[in-house]
Amino acid sequence: MAQIEFRRTSREVMNLAWQFIKKNGMSLSAALKMAWQNIKLRAAMQQRICKFYFQKVDGSIREAYGTLKESLVPATLGSDRKRNDTVQTFFDTEKGEWRCFKKANLVSVVTI
């Protein structure tokens, strides 16, 4: 079971890293680090509220407290929105609304 999970995670990391290389011109090393950081953040947000920083489109750095834990987010109805693999959606616990950021713009994750 753990082997299957590792393979799935490894595949996901590599796909995300190649996306960073193609769309953002990152080196393989930087892309892999960024991909792992994004995967770890998403996994942590599924368990608890996380504090993290990302660069907004205007260049400013934003501090966010977000989660994906089902017991902490409001119920959502099905949506016809097209899936976008370049952004990470999260429930902003300070604003009480859904937000997103470009995965390539993740700056840091703080463990609380």
PDB file of C-alpha atoms in Angstrom:
ATOM      1  CA  MET A   1       0.000   0.000   0.000  1.00  0.00           C
ATOM      2  CA  ALA A   2       2.775   2.444   0.923  1.00  0.00           C
ATOM      3  CA  GLN A   3       4.609   1.558  -2.298  1.00  0.00           C
ATOM      4  CA  ILE A   4       1.564   2.494  -4.391  1.00  0.00           C
ATOM      5  CA  GLU A   5       1.202   5.796  -2.520  1.00  0.00           C
ATOM      6  CA  PHE A   6       4.908   6.555  -3.042  1.00  0.00           C
ATOM      7  CA  ARG A   7       4.650   5.874  -6.782  1.00  0.00           C
ATOM      8  CA  ARG A   8       1.592   8.093  -7.106  1.00  0.00           C
ATOM      9  CA  THR A   9       3.275  10.906  -5.163  1.00  0.00           C
ATOM     10  CA  SER A  10       6.504  10.559  -7.147  1.00  0.00           C
ATOM     11  CA  ARG A  11       4.587  10.723 -10.414  1.00  0.00           C
ATOM     12  CA  GLU A  12       2.687  13.776  -9.206  1.00  0.00           C
ATOM     13  CA  VAL A  13       5.907  15.528  -8.147  1.00  0.00           C
ATOM     14  CA  MET A  14       7.572  14.859 -11.498  1.00  0.00           C
ATOM     15  CA  ASN A  15       4.531  16.031 -13.473  1.00  0.00           C
ATOM     16  CA  LEU A  16       4.362  19.234 -11.442  1.00  0.00           C
ATOM     17  CA  ALA A  17       8.124  19.790 -11.779  1.00  0.00           C
ATOM     18  CA  TRP A  18       7.951  19.414 -15.566  1.00  0.00           C
ATOM     19  CA  GLN A  19       5.068  21.870 -15.615  1.00  0.00           C
ATOM     20  CA  PHE A  20       7.271  24.401 -13.761  1.00  0.00           C
ATOM     21  CA  ILE A  21      10.131  23.808 -16.195  1.00  0.00           C
ATOM     22  CA  LYS A  22       7.976  24.250 -19.291  1.00  0.00           C
ATOM     23  CA  LYS A  23       5.825  27.177 -18.146  1.00  0.00           C
ATOM     24  CA  ASN A  24       8.211  29.058 -15.854  1.00  0.00           C
ATOM     25  CA  GLY A  25      11.653  28.171 -17.202  1.00  0.00           C
ATOM     26  CA  MET A  26      12.892  26.788 -13.867  1.00  0.00           C
ATOM     27  CA  SER A  27      15.873  24.493 -13.575  1.00  0.00           C
ATOM     28  CA  LEU A  28      15.124  20.861 -12.776  1.00  0.00           C
ATOM     29  CA  SER A  29      16.488  21.238  -9.247  1.00  0.00           C
ATOM     30  CA  ALA A  30      14.402  24.341  -8.475  1.00  0.00           C
ATOM     31  CA  ALA A  31      11.318  22.781 -10.076  1.00  0.00           C
ATOM     32  CA  LEU A  32      11.609  19.610  -7.982  1.00  0.00           C
ATOM     33  CA  LYS A  33      12.017  21.612  -4.764  1.00  0.00           C
ATOM     34  CA  MET A  34       8.990  23.749  -5.628  1.00  0.00           C
ATOM     35  CA  ALA A  35       6.935  20.680  -6.572  1.00  0.00           C
ATOM     36  CA  TRP A  36       7.708  18.913  -3.274  1.00  0.00           C
ATOM     37  CA  GLN A  37       6.890  22.077  -1.339  1.00  0.00           C
ATOM     38  CA  ASN A  38       3.486  22.296  -3.075  1.00  0.00           C
ATOM     39  CA  ILE A  39       2.695  18.610  -2.525  1.00  0.00           C
ATOM     40  CA  LYS A  40       3.622  18.828   1.166  1.00  0.00           C
ATOM     41  CA  LEU A  41       1.539  21.989   1.617  1.00  0.00           C
ATOM     42  CA  ARG A  42      -1.533  20.391   0.062  1.00  0.00           C
ATOM     43  CA  ALA A  43      -1.124  17.285   2.253  1.00  0.00           C
ATOM     44  CA  ALA A  44      -0.742  19.438   5.365  1.00  0.00           C
ATOM     45  CA  MET A  45      -3.806  21.548   4.472  1.00  0.00           C
ATOM     46  CA  GLN A  46      -5.875  18.367   4.221  1.00  0.00           C
ATOM     47  CA  GLN A  47      -5.021  17.720   7.895  1.00  0.00           C
ATOM     48  CA  ARG A  48      -5.031  21.202   9.491  1.00  0.00           C
ATOM     49  CA  ILE A  49      -4.825  24.965   9.005  1.00  0.00           C
ATOM     50  CA  CYS A  50      -1.461  25.977   7.553  1.00  0.00           C
ATOM     51  CA  LYS A  51       0.384  29.280   7.409  1.00  0.00           C
ATOM     52  CA  PHE A  52       2.164  29.930   4.126  1.00  0.00           C
ATOM     53  CA  TYR A  53       3.399  32.753   1.924  1.00  0.00           C
ATOM     54  CA  PHE A  54       2.993  33.228  -1.794  1.00  0.00           C
ATOM     55  CA  GLN A  55       3.758  35.934  -4.316  1.00  0.00           C
ATOM     56  CA  LYS A  56       0.689  37.616  -5.742  1.00  0.00           C
ATOM     57  CA  VAL A  57       0.427  38.511  -9.435  1.00  0.00           C
ATOM     58  CA  ASP A  58       1.272  42.151  -8.616  1.00  0.00           C
ATOM     59  CA  GLY A  59       4.568  41.013  -7.030  1.00  0.00           C
ATOM     60  CA  SER A  60       3.665  41.521  -3.369  1.00  0.00           C
ATOM     61  CA  ILE A  61       4.041  38.713  -0.844  1.00  0.00           C
ATOM     62  CA  ARG A  62       0.872  37.537   0.899  1.00  0.00           C
ATOM     63  CA  GLU A  63       0.652  35.669   4.176  1.00  0.00           C
ATOM     64  CA  ALA A  64      -2.217  33.196   4.204  1.00  0.00           C
ATOM     65  CA  TYR A  65      -3.818  30.792   6.640  1.00  0.00           C
ATOM     66  CA  GLY A  66      -5.565  28.105   4.646  1.00  0.00           C
ATOM     67  CA  THR A  67      -6.992  24.634   4.869  1.00  0.00           C
ATOM     68  CA  LEU A  68      -8.571  21.889   2.804  1.00  0.00           C
ATOM     69  CA  LYS A  69      -9.780  19.870   5.797  1.00  0.00           C
ATOM     70  CA  GLU A  70     -13.401  18.926   5.104  1.00  0.00           C
ATOM     71  CA  SER A  71     -14.585  19.565   8.654  1.00  0.00           C
ATOM     72  CA  LEU A  72     -13.272  23.160   8.517  1.00  0.00           C
ATOM     73  CA  VAL A  73     -14.569  24.277   5.118  1.00  0.00           C
ATOM     74  CA  PRO A  74     -18.171  25.044   4.175  1.00  0.00           C
ATOM     75  CA  ALA A  75     -20.105  22.604   2.049  1.00  0.00           C
ATOM     76  CA  THR A  76     -19.743  23.250  -1.667  1.00  0.00           C
ATOM     77  CA  LEU A  77     -22.047  22.215  -4.439  1.00  0.00           C
ATOM     78  CA  GLY A  78     -20.767  20.639  -7.624  1.00  0.00           C
ATOM     79  CA  SER A  79     -19.268  23.054 -10.096  1.00  0.00           C
ATOM     80  CA  ASP A  80     -18.882  23.116 -13.859  1.00  0.00           C
ATOM     81  CA  ARG A  81     -15.550  24.927 -13.536  1.00  0.00           C
ATOM     82  CA  LYS A  82     -12.679  23.599 -15.578  1.00  0.00           C
ATOM     83  CA  ARG A  83      -9.836  22.133 -13.519  1.00  0.00           C
ATOM     84  CA  ASN A  84      -6.645  24.216 -13.528  1.00  0.00           C
ATOM     85  CA  ASP A  85      -3.494  22.338 -12.508  1.00  0.00           C
ATOM     86  CA  THR A  86      -1.361  25.495 -12.326  1.00  0.00           C
ATOM     87  CA  VAL A  87      -3.136  26.917  -9.257  1.00  0.00           C
ATOM     88  CA  GLN A  88      -3.691  25.673  -5.712  1.00  0.00           C
ATOM     89  CA  THR A  89      -7.090  26.441  -4.245  1.00  0.00           C
ATOM     90  CA  PHE A  90      -7.554  26.712  -0.490  1.00  0.00           C
ATOM     91  CA  PHE A  91     -10.095  27.938   2.026  1.00  0.00           C
ATOM     92  CA  ASP A  92      -8.772  31.149   3.581  1.00  0.00           C
ATOM     93  CA  THR A  93      -9.687  30.863   7.263  1.00  0.00           C
ATOM     94  CA  GLU A  94      -9.122  34.589   7.905  1.00  0.00           C
ATOM     95  CA  LYS A  95     -11.377  35.814   5.099  1.00  0.00           C
ATOM     96  CA  GLY A  96     -13.791  32.871   5.215  1.00  0.00           C
ATOM     97  CA  GLU A  97     -13.656  32.444   1.435  1.00  0.00           C
ATOM     98  CA  TRP A  98     -12.061  30.228  -1.184  1.00  0.00           C
ATOM     99  CA  ARG A  99      -8.827  31.598  -2.669  1.00  0.00           C
ATOM    100  CA  CYS A 100      -6.108  30.356  -4.992  1.00  0.00           C
ATOM    101  CA  PHE A 101      -2.510  31.074  -5.948  1.00  0.00           C
ATOM    102  CA  LYS A 102      -0.184  29.976  -8.725  1.00  0.00           C
ATOM    103  CA  LYS A 103       1.750  26.929  -7.551  1.00  0.00           C
ATOM    104  CA  ALA A 104       4.954  28.383  -9.020  1.00  0.00           C
ATOM    105  CA  ASN A 105       4.556  31.450  -6.752  1.00  0.00           C
ATOM    106  CA  LEU A 106       4.664  29.566  -3.425  1.00  0.00           C
ATOM    107  CA  VAL A 107       7.373  31.229  -1.307  1.00  0.00           C
ATOM    108  CA  SER A 108       7.403  29.319   1.985  1.00  0.00           C
ATOM    109  CA  VAL A 109       5.382  27.179   4.346  1.00  0.00           C
ATOM    110  CA  VAL A 110       5.491  27.755   8.106  1.00  0.00           C
ATOM    111  CA  THR A 111       4.669  24.918  10.450  1.00  0.00           C
ATOM    112  CA  ILE A 112       2.405  25.985  13.317  1.00  0.00           C
TER     113      ILE A 112
END
